[in-house]
PDB file of C-alpha atoms in Angstrom:
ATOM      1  CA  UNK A   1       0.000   0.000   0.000  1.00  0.00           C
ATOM      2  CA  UNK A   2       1.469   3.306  -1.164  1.00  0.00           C
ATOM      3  CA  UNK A   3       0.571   5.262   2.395  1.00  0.00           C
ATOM      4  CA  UNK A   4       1.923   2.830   4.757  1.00  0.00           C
ATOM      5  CA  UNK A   5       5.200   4.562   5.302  1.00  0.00           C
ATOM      6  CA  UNK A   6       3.022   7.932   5.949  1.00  0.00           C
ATOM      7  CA  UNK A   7       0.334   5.989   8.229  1.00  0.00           C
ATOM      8  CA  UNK A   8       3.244   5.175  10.196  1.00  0.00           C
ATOM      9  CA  UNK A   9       4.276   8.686  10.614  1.00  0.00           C
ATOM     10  CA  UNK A  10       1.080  10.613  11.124  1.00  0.00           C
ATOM     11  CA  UNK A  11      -2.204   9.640  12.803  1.00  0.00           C
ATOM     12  CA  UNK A  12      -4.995   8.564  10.773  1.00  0.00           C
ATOM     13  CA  UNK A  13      -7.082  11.327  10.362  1.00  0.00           C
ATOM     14  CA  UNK A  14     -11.028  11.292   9.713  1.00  0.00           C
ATOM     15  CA  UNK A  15     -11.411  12.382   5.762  1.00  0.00           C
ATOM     16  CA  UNK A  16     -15.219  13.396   6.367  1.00  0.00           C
ATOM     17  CA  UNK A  17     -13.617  16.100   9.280  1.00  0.00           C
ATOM     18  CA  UNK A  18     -10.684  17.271   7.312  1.00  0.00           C
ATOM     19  CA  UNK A  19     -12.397  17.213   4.204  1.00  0.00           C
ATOM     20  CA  UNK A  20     -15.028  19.325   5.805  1.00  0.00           C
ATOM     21  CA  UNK A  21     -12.193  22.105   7.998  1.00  0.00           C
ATOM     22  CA  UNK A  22     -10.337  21.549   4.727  1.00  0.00           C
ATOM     23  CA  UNK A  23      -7.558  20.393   5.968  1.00  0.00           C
ATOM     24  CA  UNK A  24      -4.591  18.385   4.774  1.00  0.00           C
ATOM     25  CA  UNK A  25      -6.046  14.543   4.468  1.00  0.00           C
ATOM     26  CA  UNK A  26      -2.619  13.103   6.066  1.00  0.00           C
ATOM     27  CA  UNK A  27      -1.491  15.659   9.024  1.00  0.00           C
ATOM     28  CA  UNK A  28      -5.263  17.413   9.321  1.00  0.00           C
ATOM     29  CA  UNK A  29      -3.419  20.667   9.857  1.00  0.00           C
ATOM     30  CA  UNK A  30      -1.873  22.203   6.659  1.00  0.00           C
ATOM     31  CA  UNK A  31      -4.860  23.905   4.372  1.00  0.00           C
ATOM     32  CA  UNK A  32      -5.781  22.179   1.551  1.00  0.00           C
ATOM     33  CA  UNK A  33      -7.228  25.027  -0.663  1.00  0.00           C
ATOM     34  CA  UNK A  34      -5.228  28.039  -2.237  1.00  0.00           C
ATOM     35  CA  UNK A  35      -8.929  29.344  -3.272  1.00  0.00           C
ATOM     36  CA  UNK A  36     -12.141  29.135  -3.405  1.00  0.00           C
ATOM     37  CA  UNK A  37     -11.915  25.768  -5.010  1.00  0.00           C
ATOM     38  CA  UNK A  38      -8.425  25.543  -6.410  1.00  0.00           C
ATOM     39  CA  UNK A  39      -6.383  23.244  -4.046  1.00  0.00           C
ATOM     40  CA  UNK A  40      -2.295  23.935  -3.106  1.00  0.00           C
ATOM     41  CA  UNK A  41       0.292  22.405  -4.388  1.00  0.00           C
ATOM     42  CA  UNK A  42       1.542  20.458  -1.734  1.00  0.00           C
ATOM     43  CA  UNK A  43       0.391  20.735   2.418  1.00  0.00           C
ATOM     44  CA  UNK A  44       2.478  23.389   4.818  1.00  0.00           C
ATOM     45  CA  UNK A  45       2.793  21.442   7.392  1.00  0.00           C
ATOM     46  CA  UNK A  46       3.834  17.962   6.860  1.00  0.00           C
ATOM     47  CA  UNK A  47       5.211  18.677   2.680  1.00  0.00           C
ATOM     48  CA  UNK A  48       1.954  15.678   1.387  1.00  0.00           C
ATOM     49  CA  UNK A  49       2.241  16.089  -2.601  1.00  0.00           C
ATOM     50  CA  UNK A  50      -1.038  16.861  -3.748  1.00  0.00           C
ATOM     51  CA  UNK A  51      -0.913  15.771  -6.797  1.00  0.00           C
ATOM     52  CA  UNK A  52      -3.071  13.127  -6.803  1.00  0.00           C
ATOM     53  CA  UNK A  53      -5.949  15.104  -5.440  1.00  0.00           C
ATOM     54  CA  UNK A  54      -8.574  15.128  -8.740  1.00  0.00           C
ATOM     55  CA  UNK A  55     -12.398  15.140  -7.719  1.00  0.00           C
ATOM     56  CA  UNK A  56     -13.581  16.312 -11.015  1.00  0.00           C
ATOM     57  CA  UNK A  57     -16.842  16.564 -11.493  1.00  0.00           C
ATOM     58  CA  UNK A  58     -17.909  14.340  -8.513  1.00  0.00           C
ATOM     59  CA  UNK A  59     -19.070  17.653  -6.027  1.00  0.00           C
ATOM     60  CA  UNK A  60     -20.362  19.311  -8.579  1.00  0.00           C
ATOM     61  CA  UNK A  61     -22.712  16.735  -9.693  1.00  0.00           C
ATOM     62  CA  UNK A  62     -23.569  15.408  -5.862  1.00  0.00           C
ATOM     63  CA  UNK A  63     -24.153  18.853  -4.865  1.00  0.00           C
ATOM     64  CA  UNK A  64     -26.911  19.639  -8.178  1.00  0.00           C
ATOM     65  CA  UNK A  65     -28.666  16.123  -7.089  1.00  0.00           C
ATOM     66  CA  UNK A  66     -29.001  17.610  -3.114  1.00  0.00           C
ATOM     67  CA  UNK A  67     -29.320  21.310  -4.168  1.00  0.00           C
ATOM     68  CA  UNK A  68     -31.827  19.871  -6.608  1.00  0.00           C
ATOM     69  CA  UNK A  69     -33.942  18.158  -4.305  1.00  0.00           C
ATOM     70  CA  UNK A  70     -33.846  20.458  -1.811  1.00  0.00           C
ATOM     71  CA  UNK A  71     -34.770  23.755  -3.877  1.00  0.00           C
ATOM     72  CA  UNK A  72     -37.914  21.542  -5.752  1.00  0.00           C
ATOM     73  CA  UNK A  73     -39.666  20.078  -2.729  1.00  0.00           C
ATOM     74  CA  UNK A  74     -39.811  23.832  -0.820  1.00  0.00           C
ATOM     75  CA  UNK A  75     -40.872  25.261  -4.361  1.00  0.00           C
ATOM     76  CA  UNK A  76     -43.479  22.883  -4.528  1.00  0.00           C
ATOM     77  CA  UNK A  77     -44.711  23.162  -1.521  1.00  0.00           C
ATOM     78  CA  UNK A  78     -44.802  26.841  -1.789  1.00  0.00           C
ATOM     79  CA  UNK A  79     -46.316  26.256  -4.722  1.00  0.00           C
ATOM     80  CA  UNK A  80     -49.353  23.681  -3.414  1.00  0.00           C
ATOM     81  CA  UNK A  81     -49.946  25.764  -0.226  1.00  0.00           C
ATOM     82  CA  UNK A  82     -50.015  29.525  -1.344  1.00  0.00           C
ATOM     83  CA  UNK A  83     -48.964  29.726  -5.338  1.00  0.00           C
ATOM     84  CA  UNK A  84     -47.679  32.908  -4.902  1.00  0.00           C
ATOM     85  CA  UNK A  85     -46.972  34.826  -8.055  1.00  0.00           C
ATOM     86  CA  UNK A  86     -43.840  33.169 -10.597  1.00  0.00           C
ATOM     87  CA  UNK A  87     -41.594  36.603  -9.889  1.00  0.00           C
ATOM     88  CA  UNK A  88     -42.015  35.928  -6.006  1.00  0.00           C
ATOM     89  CA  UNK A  89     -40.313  32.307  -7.113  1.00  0.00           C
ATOM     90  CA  UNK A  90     -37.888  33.638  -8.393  1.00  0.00           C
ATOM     91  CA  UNK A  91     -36.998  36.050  -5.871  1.00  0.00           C
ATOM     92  CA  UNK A  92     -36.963  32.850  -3.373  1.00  0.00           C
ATOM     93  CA  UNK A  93     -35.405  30.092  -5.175  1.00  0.00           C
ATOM     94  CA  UNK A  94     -32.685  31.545  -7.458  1.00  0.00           C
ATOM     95  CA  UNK A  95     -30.545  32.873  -4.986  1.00  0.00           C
ATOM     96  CA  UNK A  96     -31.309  30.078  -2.100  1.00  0.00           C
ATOM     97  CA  UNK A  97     -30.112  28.140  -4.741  1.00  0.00           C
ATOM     98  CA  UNK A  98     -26.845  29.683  -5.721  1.00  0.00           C
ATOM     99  CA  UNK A  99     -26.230  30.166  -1.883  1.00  0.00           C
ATOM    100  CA  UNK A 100     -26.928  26.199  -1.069  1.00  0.00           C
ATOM    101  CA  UNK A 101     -24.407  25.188  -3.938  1.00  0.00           C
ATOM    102  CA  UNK A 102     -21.544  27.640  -2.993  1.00  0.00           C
ATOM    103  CA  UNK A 103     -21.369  26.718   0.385  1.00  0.00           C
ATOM    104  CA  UNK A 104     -21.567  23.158  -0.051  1.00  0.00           C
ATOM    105  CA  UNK A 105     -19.159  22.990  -3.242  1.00  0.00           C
ATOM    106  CA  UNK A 106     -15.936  23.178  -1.413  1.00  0.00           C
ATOM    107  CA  UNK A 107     -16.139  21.541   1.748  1.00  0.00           C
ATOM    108  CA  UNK A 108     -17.786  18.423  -0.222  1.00  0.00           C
ATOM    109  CA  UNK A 109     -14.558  18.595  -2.212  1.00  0.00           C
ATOM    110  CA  UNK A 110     -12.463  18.769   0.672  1.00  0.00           C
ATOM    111  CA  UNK A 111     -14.098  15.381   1.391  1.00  0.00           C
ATOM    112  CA  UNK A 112     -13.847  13.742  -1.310  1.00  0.00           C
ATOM    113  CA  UNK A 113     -10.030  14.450  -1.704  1.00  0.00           C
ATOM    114  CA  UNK A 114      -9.552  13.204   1.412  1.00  0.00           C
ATOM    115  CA  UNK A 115     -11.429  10.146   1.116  1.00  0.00           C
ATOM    116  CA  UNK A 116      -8.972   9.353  -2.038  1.00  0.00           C
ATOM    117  CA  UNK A 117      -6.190   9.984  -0.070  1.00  0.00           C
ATOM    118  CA  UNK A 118      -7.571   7.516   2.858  1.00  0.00           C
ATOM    119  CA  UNK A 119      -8.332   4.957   0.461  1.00  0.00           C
ATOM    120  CA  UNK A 120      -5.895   5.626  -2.320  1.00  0.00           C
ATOM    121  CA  UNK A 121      -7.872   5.721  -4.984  1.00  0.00           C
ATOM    122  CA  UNK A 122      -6.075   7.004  -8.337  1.00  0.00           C
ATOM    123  CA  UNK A 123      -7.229   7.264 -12.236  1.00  0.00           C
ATOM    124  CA  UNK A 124      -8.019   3.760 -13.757  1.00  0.00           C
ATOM    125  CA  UNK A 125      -5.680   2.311 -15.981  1.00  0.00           C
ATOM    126  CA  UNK A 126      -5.896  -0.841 -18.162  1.00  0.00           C
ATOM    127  CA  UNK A 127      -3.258  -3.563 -17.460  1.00  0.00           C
ATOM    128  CA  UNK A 128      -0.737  -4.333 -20.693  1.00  0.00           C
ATOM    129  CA  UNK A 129      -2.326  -8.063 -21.390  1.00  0.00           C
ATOM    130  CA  UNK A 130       0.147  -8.607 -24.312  1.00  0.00           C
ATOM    131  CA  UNK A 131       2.647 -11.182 -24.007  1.00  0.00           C
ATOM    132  CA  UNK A 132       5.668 -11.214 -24.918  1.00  0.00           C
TER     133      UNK A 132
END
């Protein structure tokens, strides 16, 4: 296993409360993020190589499915119990909306970076099955 030597060295750390803090996944102390979403090149505190930190679309598309659900069970229940006029929906539900999905974006990413780093989890690749 590729993070034996580090397990060895630093505590194991819960991904789903660094991810969250976004904090380093090995030491839980160094800050993961540069930005808003964009993530540092490497951790402050204990040097961990962030390179293999790639969540892609993954928050993104868990945070639409929540967001989603969310947003379209108040709005129809608004909806069913007063049906206020379309403008006052929009006045409600747009910017709950964008609100719900930024602040959820980037600790969900935190998590799931951390989770790959718990469980080493890297890009797929297809094994060479020609012989020689």
């Amino acid at each position: 296993m590729k993070h034996d030597k580090d397990r060895a060295l630093y505590p194991r750390q819960d991904p789903i409360r660094t991810g969250l803090a976004g904090k380093c996944p090995r030491c839980g102390q160094g800050n993961l993020f540069k930005g808003f979403l964009s993530t540092r090149d490497h951790c402050s505190n204990c040097g961990l190589d962030y390179d293999f930190a790639d969540s892609g679309d993954g928050p993104a598309v868990f945070i639409i499915m929540l967001v989603g659900f969310i947003v379209v069970a108040l709005v129809l229940v608004t909806e069913l119990t007063w049906q206020p006029p379309i403008w006052l929906h929009l006045v409600l539900w747009l910017p709950l909306t964008v609100i719900l999905c930024l602040l959820t974006l980037r600790p969900l990413k935190g998590v799931m970076i951390a989770q790959q780093y718990t469980h080493s989890a890297r890009e797929g690749r297809l094994e060479d099955t020609t012989e020689d």
